[in-house]
PDB file of C-alpha atoms in Angstrom:
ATOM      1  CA  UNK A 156       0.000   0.000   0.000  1.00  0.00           C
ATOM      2  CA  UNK A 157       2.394   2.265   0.900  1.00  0.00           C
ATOM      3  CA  UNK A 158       4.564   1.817  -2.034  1.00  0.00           C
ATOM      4  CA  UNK A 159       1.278   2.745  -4.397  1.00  0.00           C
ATOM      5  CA  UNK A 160       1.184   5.849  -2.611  1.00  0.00           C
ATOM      6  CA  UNK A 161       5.034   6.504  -3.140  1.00  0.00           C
ATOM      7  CA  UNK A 162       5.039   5.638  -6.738  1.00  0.00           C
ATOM      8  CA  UNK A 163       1.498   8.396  -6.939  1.00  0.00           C
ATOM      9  CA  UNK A 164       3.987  10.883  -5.484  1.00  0.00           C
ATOM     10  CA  UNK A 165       5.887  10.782  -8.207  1.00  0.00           C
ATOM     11  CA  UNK A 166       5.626  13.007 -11.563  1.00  0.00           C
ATOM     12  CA  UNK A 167       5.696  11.741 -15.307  1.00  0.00           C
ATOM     13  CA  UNK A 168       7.783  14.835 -15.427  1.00  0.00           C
ATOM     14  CA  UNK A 169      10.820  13.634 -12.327  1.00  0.00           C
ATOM     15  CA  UNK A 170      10.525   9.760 -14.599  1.00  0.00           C
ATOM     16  CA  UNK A 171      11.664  11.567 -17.794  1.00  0.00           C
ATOM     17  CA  UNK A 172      14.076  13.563 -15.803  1.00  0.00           C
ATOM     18  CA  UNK A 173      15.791  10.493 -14.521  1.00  0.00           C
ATOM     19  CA  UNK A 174      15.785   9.191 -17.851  1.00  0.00           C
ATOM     20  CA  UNK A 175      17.254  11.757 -19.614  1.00  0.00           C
ATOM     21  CA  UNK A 176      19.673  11.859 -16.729  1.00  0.00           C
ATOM     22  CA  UNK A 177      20.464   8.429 -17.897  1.00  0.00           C
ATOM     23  CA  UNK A 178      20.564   9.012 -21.298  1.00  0.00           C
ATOM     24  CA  UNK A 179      23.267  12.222 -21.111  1.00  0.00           C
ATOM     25  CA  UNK A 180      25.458   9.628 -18.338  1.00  0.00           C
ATOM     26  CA  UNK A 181      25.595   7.334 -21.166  1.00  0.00           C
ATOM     27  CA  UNK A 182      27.911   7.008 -24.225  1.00  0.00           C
ATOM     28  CA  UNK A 183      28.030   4.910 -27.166  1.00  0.00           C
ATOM     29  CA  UNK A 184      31.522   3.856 -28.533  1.00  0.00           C
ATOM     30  CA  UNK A 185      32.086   2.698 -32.071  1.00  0.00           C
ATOM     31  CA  UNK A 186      33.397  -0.351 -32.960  1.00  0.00           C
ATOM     32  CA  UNK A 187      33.975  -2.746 -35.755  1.00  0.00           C
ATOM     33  CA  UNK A 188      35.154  -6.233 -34.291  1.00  0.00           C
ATOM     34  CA  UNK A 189      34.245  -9.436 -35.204  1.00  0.00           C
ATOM     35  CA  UNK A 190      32.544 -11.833 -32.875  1.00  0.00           C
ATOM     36  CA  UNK A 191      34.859 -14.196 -31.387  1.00  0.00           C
ATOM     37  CA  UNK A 192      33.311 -17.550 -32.584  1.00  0.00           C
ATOM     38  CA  UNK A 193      32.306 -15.338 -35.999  1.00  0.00           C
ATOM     39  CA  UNK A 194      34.081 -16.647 -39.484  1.00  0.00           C
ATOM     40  CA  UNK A 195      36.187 -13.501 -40.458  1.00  0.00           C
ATOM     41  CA  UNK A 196      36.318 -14.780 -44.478  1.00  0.00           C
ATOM     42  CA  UNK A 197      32.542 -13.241 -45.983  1.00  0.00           C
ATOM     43  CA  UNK A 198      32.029  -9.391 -45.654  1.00  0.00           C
ATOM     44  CA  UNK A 199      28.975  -7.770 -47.603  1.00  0.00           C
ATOM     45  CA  UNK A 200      31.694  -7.109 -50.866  1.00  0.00           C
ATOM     46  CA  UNK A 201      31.562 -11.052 -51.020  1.00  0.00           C
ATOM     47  CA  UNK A 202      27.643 -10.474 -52.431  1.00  0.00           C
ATOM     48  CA  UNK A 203      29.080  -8.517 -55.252  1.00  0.00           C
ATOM     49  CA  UNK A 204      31.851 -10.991 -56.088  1.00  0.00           C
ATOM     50  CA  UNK A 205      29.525 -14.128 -56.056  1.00  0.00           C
ATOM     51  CA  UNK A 206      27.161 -12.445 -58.137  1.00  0.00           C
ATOM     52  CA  UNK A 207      30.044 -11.884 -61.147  1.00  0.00           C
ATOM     53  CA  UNK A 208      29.605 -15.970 -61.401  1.00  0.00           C
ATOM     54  CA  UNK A 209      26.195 -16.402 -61.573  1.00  0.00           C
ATOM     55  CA  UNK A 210      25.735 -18.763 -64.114  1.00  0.00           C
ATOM     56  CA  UNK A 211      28.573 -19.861 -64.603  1.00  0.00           C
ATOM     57  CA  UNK A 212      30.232 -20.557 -61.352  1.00  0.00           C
ATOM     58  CA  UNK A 213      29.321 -24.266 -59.794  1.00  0.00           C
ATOM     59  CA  UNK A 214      29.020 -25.067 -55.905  1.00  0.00           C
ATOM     60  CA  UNK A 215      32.511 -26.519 -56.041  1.00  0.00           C
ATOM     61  CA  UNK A 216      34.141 -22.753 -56.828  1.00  0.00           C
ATOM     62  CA  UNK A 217      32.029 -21.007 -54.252  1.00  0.00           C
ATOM     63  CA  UNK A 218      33.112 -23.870 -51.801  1.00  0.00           C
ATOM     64  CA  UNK A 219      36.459 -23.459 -52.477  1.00  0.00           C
ATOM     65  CA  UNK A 220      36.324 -19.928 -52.446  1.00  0.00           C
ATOM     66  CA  UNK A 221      34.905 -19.265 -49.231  1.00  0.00           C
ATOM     67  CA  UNK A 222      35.234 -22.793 -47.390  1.00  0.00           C
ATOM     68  CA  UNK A 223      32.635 -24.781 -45.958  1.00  0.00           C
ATOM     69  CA  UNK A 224      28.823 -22.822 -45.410  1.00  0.00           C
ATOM     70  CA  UNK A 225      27.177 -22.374 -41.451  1.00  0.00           C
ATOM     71  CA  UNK A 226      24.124 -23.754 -43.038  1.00  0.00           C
ATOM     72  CA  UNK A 227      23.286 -26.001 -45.843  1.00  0.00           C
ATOM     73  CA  UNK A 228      19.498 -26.599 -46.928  1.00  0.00           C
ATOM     74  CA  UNK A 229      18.238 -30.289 -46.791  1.00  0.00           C
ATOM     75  CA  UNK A 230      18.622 -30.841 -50.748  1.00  0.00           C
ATOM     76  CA  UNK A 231      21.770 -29.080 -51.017  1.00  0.00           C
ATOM     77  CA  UNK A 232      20.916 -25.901 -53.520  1.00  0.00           C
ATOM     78  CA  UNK A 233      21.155 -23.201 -50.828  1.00  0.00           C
ATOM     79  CA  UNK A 234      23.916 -22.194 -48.347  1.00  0.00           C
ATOM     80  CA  UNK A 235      24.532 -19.668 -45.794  1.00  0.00           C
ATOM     81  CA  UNK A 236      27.112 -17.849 -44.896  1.00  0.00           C
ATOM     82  CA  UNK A 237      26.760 -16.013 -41.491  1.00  0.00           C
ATOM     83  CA  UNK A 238      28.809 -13.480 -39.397  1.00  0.00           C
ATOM     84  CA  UNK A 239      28.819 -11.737 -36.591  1.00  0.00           C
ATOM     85  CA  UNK A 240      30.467  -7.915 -35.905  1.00  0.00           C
ATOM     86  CA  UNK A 241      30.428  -5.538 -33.310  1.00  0.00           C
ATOM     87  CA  UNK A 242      29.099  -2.230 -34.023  1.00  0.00           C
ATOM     88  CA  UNK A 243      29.551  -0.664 -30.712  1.00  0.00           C
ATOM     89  CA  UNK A 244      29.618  -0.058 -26.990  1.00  0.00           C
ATOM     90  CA  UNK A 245      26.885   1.170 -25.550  1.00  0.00           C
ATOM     91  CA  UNK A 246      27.516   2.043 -21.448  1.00  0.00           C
ATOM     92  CA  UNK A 247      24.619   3.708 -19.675  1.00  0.00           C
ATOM     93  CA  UNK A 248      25.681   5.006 -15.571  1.00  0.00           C
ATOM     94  CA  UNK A 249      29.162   6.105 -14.000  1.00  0.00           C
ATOM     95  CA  UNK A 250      30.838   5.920 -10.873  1.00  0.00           C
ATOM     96  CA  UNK A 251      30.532   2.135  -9.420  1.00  0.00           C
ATOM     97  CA  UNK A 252      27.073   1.996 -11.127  1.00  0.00           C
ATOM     98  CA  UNK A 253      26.960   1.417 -14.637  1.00  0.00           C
ATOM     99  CA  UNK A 254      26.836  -1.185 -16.995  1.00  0.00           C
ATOM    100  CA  UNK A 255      28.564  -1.649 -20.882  1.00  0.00           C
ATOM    101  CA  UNK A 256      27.128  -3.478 -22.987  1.00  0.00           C
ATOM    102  CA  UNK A 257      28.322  -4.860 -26.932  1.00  0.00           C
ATOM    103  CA  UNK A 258      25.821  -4.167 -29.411  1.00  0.00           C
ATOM    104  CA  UNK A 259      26.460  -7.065 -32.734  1.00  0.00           C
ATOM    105  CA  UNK A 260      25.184  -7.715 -35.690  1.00  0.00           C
ATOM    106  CA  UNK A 261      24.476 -10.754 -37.265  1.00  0.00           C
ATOM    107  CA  UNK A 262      24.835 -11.051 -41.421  1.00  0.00           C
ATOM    108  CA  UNK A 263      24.390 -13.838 -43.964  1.00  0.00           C
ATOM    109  CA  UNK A 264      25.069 -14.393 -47.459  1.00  0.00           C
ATOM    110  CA  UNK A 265      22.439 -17.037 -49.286  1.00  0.00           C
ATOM    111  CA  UNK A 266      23.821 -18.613 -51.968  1.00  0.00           C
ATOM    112  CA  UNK A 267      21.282 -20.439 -54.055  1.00  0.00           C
ATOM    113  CA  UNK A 268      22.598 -23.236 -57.184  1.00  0.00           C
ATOM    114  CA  UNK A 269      20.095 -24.783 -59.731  1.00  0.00           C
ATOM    115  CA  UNK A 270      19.459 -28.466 -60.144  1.00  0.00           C
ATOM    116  CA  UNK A 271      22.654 -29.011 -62.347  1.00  0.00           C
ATOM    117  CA  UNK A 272      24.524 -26.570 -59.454  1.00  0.00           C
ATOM    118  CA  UNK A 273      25.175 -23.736 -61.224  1.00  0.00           C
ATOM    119  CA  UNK A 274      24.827 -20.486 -59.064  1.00  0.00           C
ATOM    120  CA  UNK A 275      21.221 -19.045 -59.531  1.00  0.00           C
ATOM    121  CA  UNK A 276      21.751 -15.879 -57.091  1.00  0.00           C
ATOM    122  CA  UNK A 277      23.562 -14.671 -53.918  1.00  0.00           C
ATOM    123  CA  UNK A 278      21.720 -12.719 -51.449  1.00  0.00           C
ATOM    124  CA  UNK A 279      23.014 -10.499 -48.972  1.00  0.00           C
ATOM    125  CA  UNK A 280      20.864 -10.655 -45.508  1.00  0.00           C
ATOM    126  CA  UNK A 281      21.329  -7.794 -42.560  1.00  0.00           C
ATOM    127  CA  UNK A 282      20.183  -9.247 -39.236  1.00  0.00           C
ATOM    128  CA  UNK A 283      18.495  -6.879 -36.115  1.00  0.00           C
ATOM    129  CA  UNK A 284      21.267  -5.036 -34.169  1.00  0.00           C
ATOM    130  CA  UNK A 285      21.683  -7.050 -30.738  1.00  0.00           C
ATOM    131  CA  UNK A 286      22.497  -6.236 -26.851  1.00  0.00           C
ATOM    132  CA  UNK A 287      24.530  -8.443 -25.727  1.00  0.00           C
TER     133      UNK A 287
ATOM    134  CA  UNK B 166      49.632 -54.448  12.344  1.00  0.00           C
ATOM    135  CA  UNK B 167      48.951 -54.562   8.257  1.00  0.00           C
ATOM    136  CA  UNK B 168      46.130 -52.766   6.412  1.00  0.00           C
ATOM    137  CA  UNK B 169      44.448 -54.941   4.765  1.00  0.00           C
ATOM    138  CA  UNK B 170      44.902 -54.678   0.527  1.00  0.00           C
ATOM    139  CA  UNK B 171      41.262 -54.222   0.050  1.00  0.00           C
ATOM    140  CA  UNK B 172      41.770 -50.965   2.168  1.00  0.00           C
ATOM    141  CA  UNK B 173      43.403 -49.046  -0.965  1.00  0.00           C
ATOM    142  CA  UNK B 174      40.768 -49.857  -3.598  1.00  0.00           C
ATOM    143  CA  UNK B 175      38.927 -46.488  -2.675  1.00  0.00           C
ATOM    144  CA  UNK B 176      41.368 -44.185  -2.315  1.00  0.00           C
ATOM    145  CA  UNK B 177      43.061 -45.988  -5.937  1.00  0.00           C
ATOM    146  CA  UNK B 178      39.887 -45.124  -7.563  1.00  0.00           C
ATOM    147  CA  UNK B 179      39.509 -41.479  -6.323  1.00  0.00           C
ATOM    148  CA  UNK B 180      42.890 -41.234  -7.537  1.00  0.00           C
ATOM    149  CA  UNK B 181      42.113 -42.606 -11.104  1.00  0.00           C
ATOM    150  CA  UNK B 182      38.918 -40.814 -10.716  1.00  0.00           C
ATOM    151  CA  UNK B 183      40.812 -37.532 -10.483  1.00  0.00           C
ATOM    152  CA  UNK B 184      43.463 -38.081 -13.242  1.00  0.00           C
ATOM    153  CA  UNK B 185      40.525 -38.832 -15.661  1.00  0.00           C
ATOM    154  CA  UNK B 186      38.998 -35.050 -14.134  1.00  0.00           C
ATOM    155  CA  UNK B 187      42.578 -33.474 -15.552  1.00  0.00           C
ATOM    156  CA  UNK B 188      42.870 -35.539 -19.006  1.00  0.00           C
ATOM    157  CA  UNK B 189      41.987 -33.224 -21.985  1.00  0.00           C
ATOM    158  CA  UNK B 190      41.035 -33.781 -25.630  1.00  0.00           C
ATOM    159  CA  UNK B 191      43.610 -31.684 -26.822  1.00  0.00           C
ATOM    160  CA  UNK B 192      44.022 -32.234 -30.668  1.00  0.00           C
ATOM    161  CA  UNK B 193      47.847 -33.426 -31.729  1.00  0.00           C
ATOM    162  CA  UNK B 194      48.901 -30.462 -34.026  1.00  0.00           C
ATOM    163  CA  UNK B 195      51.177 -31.792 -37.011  1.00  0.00           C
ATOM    164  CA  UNK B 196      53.475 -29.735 -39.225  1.00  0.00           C
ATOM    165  CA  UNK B 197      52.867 -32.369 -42.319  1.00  0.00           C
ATOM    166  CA  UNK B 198      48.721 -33.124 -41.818  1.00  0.00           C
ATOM    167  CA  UNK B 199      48.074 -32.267 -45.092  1.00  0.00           C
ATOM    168  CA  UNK B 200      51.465 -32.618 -47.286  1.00  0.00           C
ATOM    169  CA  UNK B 201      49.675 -35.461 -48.297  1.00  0.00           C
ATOM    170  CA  UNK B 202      47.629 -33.850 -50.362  1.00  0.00           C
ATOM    171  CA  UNK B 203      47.816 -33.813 -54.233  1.00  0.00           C
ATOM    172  CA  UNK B 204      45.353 -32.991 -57.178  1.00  0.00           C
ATOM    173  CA  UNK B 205      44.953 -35.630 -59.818  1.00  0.00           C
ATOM    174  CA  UNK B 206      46.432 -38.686 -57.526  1.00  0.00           C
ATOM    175  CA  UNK B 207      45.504 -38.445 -53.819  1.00  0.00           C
ATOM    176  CA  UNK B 208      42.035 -40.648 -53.436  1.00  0.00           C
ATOM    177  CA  UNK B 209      38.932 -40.090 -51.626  1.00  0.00           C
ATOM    178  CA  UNK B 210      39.982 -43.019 -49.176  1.00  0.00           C
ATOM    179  CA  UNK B 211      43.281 -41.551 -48.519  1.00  0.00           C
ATOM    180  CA  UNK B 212      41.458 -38.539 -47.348  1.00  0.00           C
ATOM    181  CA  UNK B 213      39.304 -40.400 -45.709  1.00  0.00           C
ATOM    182  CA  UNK B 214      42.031 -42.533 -43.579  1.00  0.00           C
ATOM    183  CA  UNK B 215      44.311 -39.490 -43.293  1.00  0.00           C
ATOM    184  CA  UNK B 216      41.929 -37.208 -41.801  1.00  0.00           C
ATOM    185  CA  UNK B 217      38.783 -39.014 -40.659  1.00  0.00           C
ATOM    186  CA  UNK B 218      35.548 -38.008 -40.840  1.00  0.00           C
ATOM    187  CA  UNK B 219      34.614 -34.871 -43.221  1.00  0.00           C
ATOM    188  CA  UNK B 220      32.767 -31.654 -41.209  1.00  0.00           C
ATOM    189  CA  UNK B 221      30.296 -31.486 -44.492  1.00  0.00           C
ATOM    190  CA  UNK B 222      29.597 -33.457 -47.763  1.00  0.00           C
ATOM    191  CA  UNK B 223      28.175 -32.782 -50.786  1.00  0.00           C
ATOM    192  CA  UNK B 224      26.956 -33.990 -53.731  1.00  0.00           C
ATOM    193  CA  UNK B 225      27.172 -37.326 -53.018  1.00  0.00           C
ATOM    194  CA  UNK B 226      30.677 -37.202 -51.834  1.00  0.00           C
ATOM    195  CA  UNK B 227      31.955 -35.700 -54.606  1.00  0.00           C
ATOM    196  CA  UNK B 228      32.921 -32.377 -51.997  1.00  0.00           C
ATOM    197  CA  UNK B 229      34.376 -32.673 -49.067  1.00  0.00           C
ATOM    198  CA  UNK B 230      35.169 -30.217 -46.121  1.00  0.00           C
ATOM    199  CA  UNK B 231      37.059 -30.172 -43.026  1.00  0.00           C
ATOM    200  CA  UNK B 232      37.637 -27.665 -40.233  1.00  0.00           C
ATOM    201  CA  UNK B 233      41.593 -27.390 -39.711  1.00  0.00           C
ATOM    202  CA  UNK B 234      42.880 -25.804 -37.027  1.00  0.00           C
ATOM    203  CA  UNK B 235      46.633 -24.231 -36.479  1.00  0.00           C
ATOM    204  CA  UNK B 236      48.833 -23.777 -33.503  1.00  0.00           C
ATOM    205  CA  UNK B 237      53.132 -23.657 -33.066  1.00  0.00           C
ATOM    206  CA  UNK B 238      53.211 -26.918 -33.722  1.00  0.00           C
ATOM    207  CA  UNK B 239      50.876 -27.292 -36.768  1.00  0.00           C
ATOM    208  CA  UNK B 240      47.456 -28.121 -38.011  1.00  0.00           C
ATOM    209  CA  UNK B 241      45.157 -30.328 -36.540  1.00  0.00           C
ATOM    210  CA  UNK B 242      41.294 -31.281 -36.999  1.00  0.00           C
ATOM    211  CA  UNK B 243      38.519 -29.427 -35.814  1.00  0.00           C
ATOM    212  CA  UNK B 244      35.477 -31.272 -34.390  1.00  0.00           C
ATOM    213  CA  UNK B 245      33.034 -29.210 -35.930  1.00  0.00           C
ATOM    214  CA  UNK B 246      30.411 -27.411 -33.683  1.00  0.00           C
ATOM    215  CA  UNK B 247      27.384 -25.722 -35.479  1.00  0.00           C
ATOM    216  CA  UNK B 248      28.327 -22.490 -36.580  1.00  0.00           C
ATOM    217  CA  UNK B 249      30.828 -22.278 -34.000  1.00  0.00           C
ATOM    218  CA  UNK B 250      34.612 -20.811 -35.431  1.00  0.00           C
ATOM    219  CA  UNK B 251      36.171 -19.578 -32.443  1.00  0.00           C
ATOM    220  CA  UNK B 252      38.697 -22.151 -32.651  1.00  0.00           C
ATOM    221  CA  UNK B 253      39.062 -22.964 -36.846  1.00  0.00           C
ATOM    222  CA  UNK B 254      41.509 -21.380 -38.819  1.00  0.00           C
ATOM    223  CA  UNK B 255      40.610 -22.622 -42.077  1.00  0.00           C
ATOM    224  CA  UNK B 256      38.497 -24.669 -44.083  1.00  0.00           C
ATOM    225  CA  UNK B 257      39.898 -27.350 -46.730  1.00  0.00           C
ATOM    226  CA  UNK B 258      37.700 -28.319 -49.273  1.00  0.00           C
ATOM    227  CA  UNK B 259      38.450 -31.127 -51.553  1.00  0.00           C
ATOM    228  CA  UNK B 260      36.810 -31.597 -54.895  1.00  0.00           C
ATOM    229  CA  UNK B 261      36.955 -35.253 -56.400  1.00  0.00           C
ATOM    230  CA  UNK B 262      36.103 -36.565 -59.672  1.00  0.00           C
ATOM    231  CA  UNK B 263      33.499 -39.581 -60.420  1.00  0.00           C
ATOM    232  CA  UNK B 264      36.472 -42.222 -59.877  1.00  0.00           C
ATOM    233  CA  UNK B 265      37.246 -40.693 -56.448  1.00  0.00           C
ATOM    234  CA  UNK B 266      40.548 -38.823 -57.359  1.00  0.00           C
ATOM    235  CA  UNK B 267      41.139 -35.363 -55.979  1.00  0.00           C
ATOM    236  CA  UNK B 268      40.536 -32.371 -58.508  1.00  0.00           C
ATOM    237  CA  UNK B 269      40.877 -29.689 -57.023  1.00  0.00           C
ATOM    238  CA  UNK B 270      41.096 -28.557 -53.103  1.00  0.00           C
ATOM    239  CA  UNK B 271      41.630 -25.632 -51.344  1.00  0.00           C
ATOM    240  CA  UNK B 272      42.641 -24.157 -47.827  1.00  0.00           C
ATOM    241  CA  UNK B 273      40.252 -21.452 -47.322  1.00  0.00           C
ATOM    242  CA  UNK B 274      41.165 -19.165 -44.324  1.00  0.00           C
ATOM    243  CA  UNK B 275      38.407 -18.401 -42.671  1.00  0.00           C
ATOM    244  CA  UNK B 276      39.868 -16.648 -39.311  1.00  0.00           C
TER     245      UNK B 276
END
């Protein structure tokens, strides 16, 4: 009871306050790591490169261009190639309060052949930012 | 006064019960792992002997992959771990023809 009649005491206005106070305590640091258990070999130029072969370029040179895929579909014609990078540190408080916090995110490259495995298309797929 | 034999069977089991805690599945790193290696004469069941079981095949074992990893001492092979590369250097693919004879391979860095 008496913490409903605390919590009426206090103003929409004194909430946003405190928030902004938050906010303007915090800082956001730029950064462009990978992951550690991320592949390192398939950027967003590799899109562009594996879209020169299409056509022409089989599922044997796009394995042995860019190694084994994270993901292979059940009959074989599509593969994905996933990432992970850092885009940031994000740390909210000071003092001996506060917390930091990585914000990744995840990418993927689809690679899809036709029945004879000739590459049919490469797609390049952003993922959500994430806190970490 | 003698302690009975029996009396050590415990504390020989805690013992071998620890040593077994310590033991680790370190892979043996090797210099030469893949020297073997040639297009146009090393086989499918060389590979196969060699290195063990592939990380991924395809089409019908016409492509195979395998996670290497690297240290001081050399390569060694990767249990594979979903999409997990924390700990693989590269990947070597090996492309074989219809009698089973290597065509082509690669070691794709991938760290």
């Amino acid at each position: 009871m008496k913490r409903v009649l605390l919590f009426n005491r206090v103003h929409p206005r004194q909430i946003a306050l405190l928030l902004i106070a938050s906010l303007l305590a915090s800082c956001w640091i730029p950064r462009n790591d990978w992951e550690l258990d991320s592949r390192r070999n398939v950027t967003p130029g590799t899109t562009t490169t594996l879209q020169e072969g299409v056509g022409t370029a089989t599922l044997a040179d796009v394995l042995l261009q860019l190694g084994e895929p994270d993901v292979v579909s059940e009959d074989g014609r599509r593969l994905t190639y996933q990432w992970t990078k850092i885009e940031g540190m994000f740390i909210i408080g000071a003092m001996y309060m506060g917390s930091a916090r990585d914000v990744t995110r995840a990418s993927a490259i689809e690679v899809t052949f036709d029945e004879r495995g000739y590459l049919v298309s490469a797609e390049l797929l952003y993922g959500k930012l994430h806190l970490d | 006064m003698t302690t009975p034999r029996h009396s050590y069977f415990p504390a020989a089991g805690l013992a071998l019960l620890l040593l077994y805690a310590c033991a680790t599945n370190a892979p043996v790193a090797d210099p030469q792992l893949l020297d073997f290696i040639q297009d146009g004469t090393t086989t499918r069941d060389e590979i196969l002997l060699n290195l063990g079981q592939p990380s991924a095949v395809f089409q019908d074992e016409a492509i195979l992959t395998y996670r290497i990893g690297e240290d001081k001492r050399g390569y060694f092979i990767e249990v594979p771990s979903a999409s997990d590369w924390q700990f693989v250097r590269y990947s070597l693919v090996l492309v074989f023809d219809a009698k089973g004879t290597l065509q082509r391979h690669n070691l794709v860095s991938v760290r």
